[in-house]
Structure formats: C-alpha cells, structure tokens
mmCIF file of C-alpha atoms in Angstrom:
data_model
loop_
_atom_site.group_PDB
_atom_site.id
_atom_site.type_symbol
_atom_site.label_atom_id
_atom_site.label_comp_id
_atom_site.label_asym_id
_atom_site.label_seq_id
_atom_site.Cartn_x
_atom_site.Cartn_y
_atom_site.Cartn_z
ATOM 1 C CA MET A 1 48.028 18.854 11.232
ATOM 2 C CA SER A 2 44.960 17.604 13.206
ATOM 3 C CA ASN A 3 42.574 18.885 10.620
ATOM 4 C CA ALA A 4 44.545 17.240 7.820
ATOM 5 C CA ALA A 5 44.336 13.968 9.672
ATOM 6 C CA ILE A 6 40.618 14.187 10.241
ATOM 7 C CA LEU A 7 39.400 15.311 6.693
ATOM 8 C CA PRO A 8 40.516 12.223 4.892
ATOM 9 C CA GLN A 9 38.769 9.930 7.280
ATOM 10 C CA ASP A 10 35.536 11.988 7.024
ATOM 11 C CA ARG A 11 35.329 12.360 3.211
ATOM 12 C CA PRO A 12 35.196 8.622 2.384
ATOM 13 C CA ALA A 13 32.548 7.980 4.930
ATOM 14 C CA ALA A 14 30.175 10.511 3.408
ATOM 15 C CA VAL A 15 30.030 8.710 0.067
ATOM 16 C CA PRO A 16 28.485 5.335 1.321
ATOM 17 C CA VAL A 17 25.808 7.232 3.233
ATOM 18 C CA ALA A 18 24.737 9.294 0.308
ATOM 19 C CA GLU A 19 24.738 6.173 -1.818
ATOM 20 C CA HIS A 20 22.817 4.249 0.687
ATOM 21 C CA ARG A 21 20.159 6.953 0.909
ATOM 22 C CA ALA A 22 19.863 7.319 -2.788
ATOM 23 C CA THR A 23 19.640 3.459 -3.010
ATOM 24 C CA TRP A 24 16.866 3.388 -0.425
ATOM 25 C CA ARG A 25 14.971 5.955 -2.306
ATOM 26 C CA TRP A 26 15.109 3.992 -5.523
ATOM 27 C CA MET A 27 14.401 0.818 -3.771
ATOM 28 C CA ILE A 28 10.875 2.179 -2.838
ATOM 29 C CA ALA A 29 10.072 2.575 -6.628
ATOM 30 C CA PHE A 30 11.757 -0.709 -7.535
ATOM 31 C CA ARG A 31 9.995 -2.798 -4.798
ATOM 32 C CA PHE A 32 6.733 -1.176 -5.657
ATOM 33 C CA LEU A 33 7.055 -2.034 -9.235
ATOM 34 C CA LEU A 34 8.335 -5.567 -8.434
ATOM 35 C CA ILE A 35 5.314 -6.292 -6.213
ATOM 36 C CA ASN A 36 2.847 -5.303 -8.780
ATOM 37 C CA LEU A 37 4.540 -6.680 -11.786
ATOM 38 C CA VAL A 38 4.529 -9.966 -10.028
ATOM 39 C CA GLY A 39 0.940 -9.609 -9.226
ATOM 40 C CA LEU A 40 0.088 -8.672 -12.844
ATOM 41 C CA ALA A 41 2.133 -11.709 -14.128
ATOM 42 C CA LEU A 42 0.001 -14.094 -11.871
ATOM 43 C CA VAL A 43 -3.189 -12.516 -13.057
ATOM 44 C CA ALA A 44 -1.975 -12.843 -16.800
ATOM 45 C CA ALA A 45 -0.983 -16.453 -16.071
ATOM 46 C CA ALA A 46 -4.373 -17.280 -14.543
ATOM 47 C CA TRP A 47 -6.144 -15.519 -17.471
ATOM 48 C CA MET A 48 -4.163 -17.502 -19.958
ATOM 49 C CA ALA A 49 -5.030 -20.760 -18.094
ATOM 50 C CA GLY A 50 -8.640 -19.921 -18.295
ATOM 51 C CA LEU A 51 -9.098 -19.678 -14.532
ATOM 52 C CA LEU A 52 -10.529 -16.093 -14.580
ATOM 53 C CA ASP A 53 -13.507 -16.920 -17.104
ATOM 54 C CA PRO A 54 -15.520 -19.022 -14.551
ATOM 55 C CA ILE A 55 -15.147 -16.309 -11.976
ATOM 56 C CA PHE A 56 -16.666 -13.594 -14.005
ATOM 57 C CA ALA A 57 -19.126 -15.873 -15.780
ATOM 58 C CA THR A 58 -20.796 -16.878 -12.464
ATOM 59 C CA ASP A 59 -20.693 -13.313 -10.880
ATOM 60 C CA SER A 60 -24.366 -12.958 -10.838
ATOM 61 C CA THR A 61 -24.073 -10.525 -7.969
ATOM 62 C CA HIS A 62 -21.462 -8.423 -9.684
ATOM 63 C CA LEU A 63 -19.464 -8.383 -6.420
ATOM 64 C CA VAL A 64 -16.326 -9.753 -8.165
ATOM 65 C CA LYS A 65 -16.384 -6.751 -10.422
ATOM 66 C CA LEU A 66 -16.908 -4.407 -7.468
ATOM 67 C CA ILE A 67 -13.977 -5.972 -5.703
ATOM 68 C CA VAL A 68 -11.667 -5.571 -8.639
ATOM 69 C CA THR A 69 -12.844 -1.889 -9.055
ATOM 70 C CA VAL A 70 -12.149 -1.170 -5.435
ATOM 71 C CA PHE A 71 -8.630 -2.884 -5.642
ATOM 72 C CA VAL A 72 -7.788 -0.686 -8.585
ATOM 73 C CA VAL A 73 -8.622 2.467 -6.637
ATOM 74 C CA GLY A 74 -6.555 1.290 -3.819
ATOM 75 C CA LEU A 75 -3.623 0.345 -6.147
ATOM 76 C CA VAL A 76 -3.709 3.832 -7.682
ATOM 77 C CA TRP A 77 -3.701 5.409 -4.289
ATOM 78 C CA ALA A 78 -0.803 3.298 -3.195
ATOM 79 C CA ALA A 79 1.105 4.336 -6.424
ATOM 80 C CA GLN A 80 0.530 8.039 -5.457
ATOM 81 C CA ARG A 81 1.822 7.530 -1.983
ATOM 82 C CA ALA A 82 4.813 5.751 -3.339
ATOM 83 C CA PHE A 83 5.571 8.664 -5.657
ATOM 84 C CA MET A 84 5.145 11.102 -2.695
ATOM 85 C CA LEU A 85 7.542 9.183 -0.536
ATOM 86 C CA ALA A 86 10.129 8.995 -3.403
ATOM 87 C CA ARG A 87 9.844 12.735 -3.860
ATOM 88 C CA GLU A 88 10.070 13.473 -0.156
ATOM 89 C CA LEU A 89 13.279 11.278 0.234
ATOM 90 C CA ASN A 90 14.734 13.036 -2.930
ATOM 91 C CA ALA A 91 14.107 16.484 -1.245
ATOM 92 C CA LEU A 92 15.766 15.154 1.931
ATOM 93 C CA ASP A 93 18.849 14.501 -0.009
ATOM 94 C CA GLN A 94 19.104 18.055 -1.151
ATOM 95 C CA PRO A 95 21.115 20.530 1.000
ATOM 96 C CA ARG A 96 18.326 22.985 0.996
ATOM 97 C CA PRO A 97 14.859 21.403 0.545
ATOM 98 C CA THR A 98 12.263 23.783 -1.022
ATOM 99 C CA PRO A 99 9.362 24.706 1.319
ATOM 100 C CA GLN A 100 6.979 23.330 -1.208
ATOM 101 C CA THR A 101 7.865 19.801 0.041
ATOM 102 C CA ARG A 102 6.793 18.332 3.383
ATOM 103 C CA VAL A 103 10.518 17.758 4.218
ATOM 104 C CA GLY A 104 11.513 21.489 3.573
ATOM 105 C CA ASP A 105 8.297 22.765 5.402
ATOM 106 C CA TRP A 106 9.001 20.655 8.467
ATOM 107 C CA LEU A 107 12.646 21.653 8.574
ATOM 108 C CA ALA A 108 11.731 25.386 8.219
ATOM 109 C CA ARG A 109 9.228 25.132 11.015
ATOM 110 C CA ILE A 110 11.613 23.515 13.621
ATOM 111 C CA GLN A 111 14.350 26.264 13.059
ATOM 112 C CA GLY A 112 15.025 27.952 16.342
ATOM 113 C CA ARG A 113 12.661 25.674 18.322
ATOM 114 C CA ASP A 114 13.649 23.813 21.545
ATOM 115 C CA ALA A 115 13.578 20.100 21.944
ATOM 116 C CA ALA A 116 10.138 19.768 23.293
ATOM 117 C CA VAL A 117 8.566 21.656 20.383
ATOM 118 C CA ARG A 118 10.739 19.706 17.891
ATOM 119 C CA ALA A 119 9.517 16.438 19.502
ATOM 120 C CA ASN A 120 5.839 17.614 19.186
ATOM 121 C CA LEU A 121 6.277 18.455 15.610
ATOM 122 C CA ALA A 122 7.901 15.149 14.895
ATOM 123 C CA GLY A 123 4.883 13.380 16.563
ATOM 124 C CA ALA A 124 2.538 15.434 14.390
ATOM 125 C CA LEU A 125 4.367 14.621 11.291
ATOM 126 C CA LYS A 126 4.341 10.924 12.171
ATOM 127 C CA LEU A 127 0.549 10.994 12.488
ATOM 128 C CA LYS A 128 0.173 12.773 9.142
ATOM 129 C CA LEU A 129 2.519 10.283 7.385
ATOM 130 C CA ALA A 130 0.463 7.413 8.901
ATOM 131 C CA GLN A 131 -2.775 9.023 7.897
ATOM 132 C CA ARG A 132 -1.663 9.501 4.277
ATOM 133 C CA ILE A 133 -1.078 5.722 3.757
ATOM 134 C CA ALA A 134 -3.861 4.520 6.070
ATOM 135 C CA THR A 135 -6.333 4.644 3.225
ATOM 136 C CA VAL A 136 -4.453 1.797 1.370
ATOM 137 C CA ARG A 137 -4.829 -0.391 4.506
ATOM 138 C CA HIS A 138 -8.662 0.590 4.783
ATOM 139 C CA VAL A 139 -9.247 -0.312 1.085
ATOM 140 C CA ALA A 140 -7.455 -3.648 1.637
ATOM 141 C CA ASN A 141 -9.723 -4.384 4.588
ATOM 142 C CA VAL A 142 -12.812 -3.462 2.476
ATOM 143 C CA LEU A 143 -11.771 -6.100 -0.065
ATOM 144 C CA VAL A 144 -11.985 -8.785 2.675
ATOM 145 C CA LEU A 145 -15.411 -7.523 3.828
ATOM 146 C CA LEU A 146 -16.740 -7.526 0.334
ATOM 147 C CA GLY A 147 -15.595 -11.099 -0.042
ATOM 148 C CA LEU A 148 -17.361 -12.144 3.115
ATOM 149 C CA ILE A 149 -20.454 -10.394 1.890
ATOM 150 C CA GLY A 150 -20.242 -12.324 -1.320
ATOM 151 C CA THR A 151 -19.915 -15.504 0.617
ATOM 152 C CA VAL A 152 -23.117 -14.821 2.601
ATOM 153 C CA LEU A 153 -24.935 -13.833 -0.533
ATOM 154 C CA GLY A 154 -23.804 -16.963 -2.279
ATOM 155 C CA PHE A 155 -25.092 -19.251 0.452
ATOM 156 C CA ILE A 156 -28.368 -17.314 0.446
ATOM 157 C CA GLN A 157 -28.556 -17.784 -3.334
ATOM 158 C CA ALA A 158 -27.657 -21.468 -2.883
ATOM 159 C CA LEU A 159 -30.211 -22.091 -0.154
ATOM 160 C CA SER A 160 -32.991 -20.169 -1.840
ATOM 161 C CA GLY A 161 -33.165 -22.685 -4.693
ATOM 162 C CA VAL A 162 -33.970 -25.612 -2.291
ATOM 163 C CA GLN A 163 -37.791 -25.746 -1.945
ATOM 164 C CA PRO A 164 -38.846 -28.088 0.808
ATOM 165 C CA ASP A 165 -42.120 -29.041 -0.960
ATOM 166 C CA THR A 166 -40.512 -30.127 -4.229
ATOM 167 C CA VAL A 167 -37.588 -31.957 -2.740
ATOM 168 C CA GLY A 168 -39.400 -35.258 -3.606
ATOM 169 C CA ASP A 169 -39.980 -34.091 -7.177
ATOM 170 C CA VAL A 170 -37.259 -35.726 -9.371
ATOM 171 C CA ALA A 171 -38.020 -33.157 -12.132
ATOM 172 C CA ALA A 172 -37.264 -30.243 -9.753
ATOM 173 C CA ILE A 173 -33.937 -31.723 -8.559
ATOM 174 C CA PRO A 174 -31.671 -30.603 -11.552
ATOM 175 C CA GLY A 175 -32.961 -26.943 -11.064
ATOM 176 C CA MET A 176 -32.258 -26.994 -7.318
ATOM 177 C CA VAL A 177 -28.723 -28.453 -7.941
ATOM 178 C CA SER A 178 -28.011 -25.866 -10.565
ATOM 179 C CA ARG A 179 -29.087 -23.039 -8.193
ATOM 180 C CA LEU A 180 -27.093 -24.637 -5.452
ATOM 181 C CA LEU A 181 -23.899 -24.952 -7.534
ATOM 182 C CA GLU A 182 -24.222 -21.293 -8.732
ATOM 183 C CA GLY A 183 -24.629 -19.969 -5.260
ATOM 184 C CA MET A 184 -21.642 -21.973 -4.061
ATOM 185 C CA SER A 185 -19.499 -20.658 -6.863
ATOM 186 C CA THR A 186 -20.509 -16.938 -5.923
ATOM 187 C CA ALA A 187 -19.573 -17.630 -2.331
ATOM 188 C CA LEU A 188 -16.265 -19.238 -3.085
ATOM 189 C CA TYR A 189 -15.076 -16.965 -5.940
ATOM 190 C CA THR A 190 -15.877 -13.629 -4.086
ATOM 191 C CA THR A 191 -14.006 -14.939 -0.995
ATOM 192 C CA LEU A 192 -10.994 -16.020 -3.192
ATOM 193 C CA VAL A 193 -10.862 -12.827 -5.153
ATOM 194 C CA GLY A 194 -11.323 -10.543 -2.009
ATOM 195 C CA SER A 195 -8.632 -12.420 -0.037
ATOM 196 C CA ALA A 196 -6.031 -12.451 -3.001
ATOM 197 C CA LEU A 197 -6.379 -8.908 -3.678
ATOM 198 C CA ASN A 198 -6.219 -8.023 -0.038
ATOM 199 C CA ILE A 199 -2.943 -9.701 0.236
ATOM 200 C CA TRP A 200 -1.630 -7.917 -2.984
ATOM 201 C CA LEU A 201 -2.654 -4.478 -1.522
ATOM 202 C CA ILE A 202 -1.412 -5.161 2.002
ATOM 203 C CA LEU A 203 2.082 -5.955 0.473
ATOM 204 C CA ASN A 204 1.945 -2.430 -0.997
ATOM 205 C CA TYR A 205 0.885 -0.952 2.203
ATOM 206 C CA ARG A 206 3.728 -2.553 4.158
ATOM 207 C CA LEU A 207 6.135 -1.075 1.608
ATOM 208 C CA LEU A 208 4.686 2.341 2.167
ATOM 209 C CA GLU A 209 4.721 1.912 5.844
ATOM 210 C CA ALA A 210 8.447 0.955 5.807
ATOM 211 C CA GLY A 211 9.178 3.972 3.530
ATOM 212 C CA SER A 212 7.216 6.385 5.843
ATOM 213 C CA VAL A 213 9.247 5.125 8.853
ATOM 214 C CA HIS A 214 12.416 5.569 7.080
ATOM 215 C CA LEU A 215 11.503 9.063 5.943
ATOM 216 C CA LEU A 216 10.462 10.117 9.463
ATOM 217 C CA SER A 217 13.564 8.693 11.112
ATOM 218 C CA ARG A 218 15.913 10.407 8.668
ATOM 219 C CA LEU A 219 13.954 13.773 8.888
ATOM 220 C CA VAL A 220 14.054 13.674 12.637
ATOM 221 C CA GLU A 221 17.719 12.925 12.638
ATOM 222 C CA ARG A 222 18.543 15.819 10.231
ATOM 223 C CA GLY A 223 16.306 18.140 12.230
ATOM 224 C CA GLU A 224 18.028 17.273 15.413
ATOM 225 C CA SER A 225 21.414 17.718 13.899
ATOM 226 C CA ASN A 226 20.475 21.186 12.585
ATOM 227 C CA GLY A 227 18.930 21.972 16.082
ATOM 228 C CA ARG A 228 22.083 21.041 17.930
ATOM 229 C CA VAL A 229 24.102 23.302 15.486
#
C-alpha cells in the first residue's frame, strides 16, 4: 500500500524534470542562433544603408579586415563549443552515457571513489570546461586591442600629414586636411568595428559560460547521486 501511494506521486514529477533538461539543451542552440542571427541582421541592415562602404573604403591600414577575420575565427570556435555543450547535455540525459563523451568518461572515473576524490575530479572538470571556452573570451579581447591599435595608427596617420613648415602655405592646406580626415576615419572606424564585434562575441561567450555551469552542476549532481547509491 505504501509503495502504491508513493509511485503515482513520483512519476509525474519525473516528466517535468526531463522536459526541463531537454528544453535547456535546445535553448543553448536556440539562443546561439538567435544572438548571431540578430547580429547578421544588423550587419545586413548597415550594409543596405551604405554604412559599411566608407569603413572598408578608408581602411588603408587593413586593420578592419583583420578585425573581421579574427572575429569570424572566434565565432566559428564559439559555434564548435556550443555544439560540444549540446552534445554533452544530450549524453547526460541518457541512462548510460558512452565513454566517448566527456560526461560518460567523468561518470566512469568517479565510480567507487570517495567524496574527496569526486570533489577533486569535479574541480578538474570545471577547469577543463572553462579552458575550452576561454579562447572565445581571449579572441573578443583581441578585437578591442586591435581596435585600439587602429586608433593609435589613425592618429599617427592624421598627424603625419601636418607639416609645420608648410602650415602657412595655402596650397598645402587641402592635402593636410585630406590626410587628417583619412587618419581620423581610420582611428574611429577601427575602434567602432573592434568594439561592436567584441560585444557580439562576448554575448556568445556568456552563453557558453552559462551552458558550461549548467552542464557541470548537473553532472556533479548526477555523480553524487550515483556515489551515494
């Protein structure tokens, strides 16, 4: 009688938990696509409005092209990390994860270990997960640094066109003004592109960070449940 009274209460509770886990797994992919589709839509809108043409037309230092290339590399890396997290969360939902996955390997390694060893293994796994997504954050920081380098080069380019001995020459003024405007354009555009793409990539990193924390917490919870059994 007591078992019959407990089972109906336990069964309905298992369904929402499974649905929540599956939803969270798919939410990683959905949020990743949403972030980057919005970013691509903004880029397309700026291109259609003609805002991108001056940026590349005045890119005499080619730093804007370099910043965009570095961003694409970081975005591809973020996509790979997002796929990895989705795969590991999918393996965690399985009754017996395969050893080929990080989840299955970690669960197999903690079998029969005491609480102290499990805690150490969980700490090592936390460091590994953080290291795997840290590259995305590093690439995002590089974008800002490249933008600042472009700012410095732009000011150098602008000031190099000003010749003190020809300031009084009216015929030389248009050339100096043109050089000054070109350098200022380089400085401002590289800063703008580096900062905007940094924000874009940081949003992806925050998503990966949240997914890694969720994966680790669920994995430790499952490992501790198996350990107590």
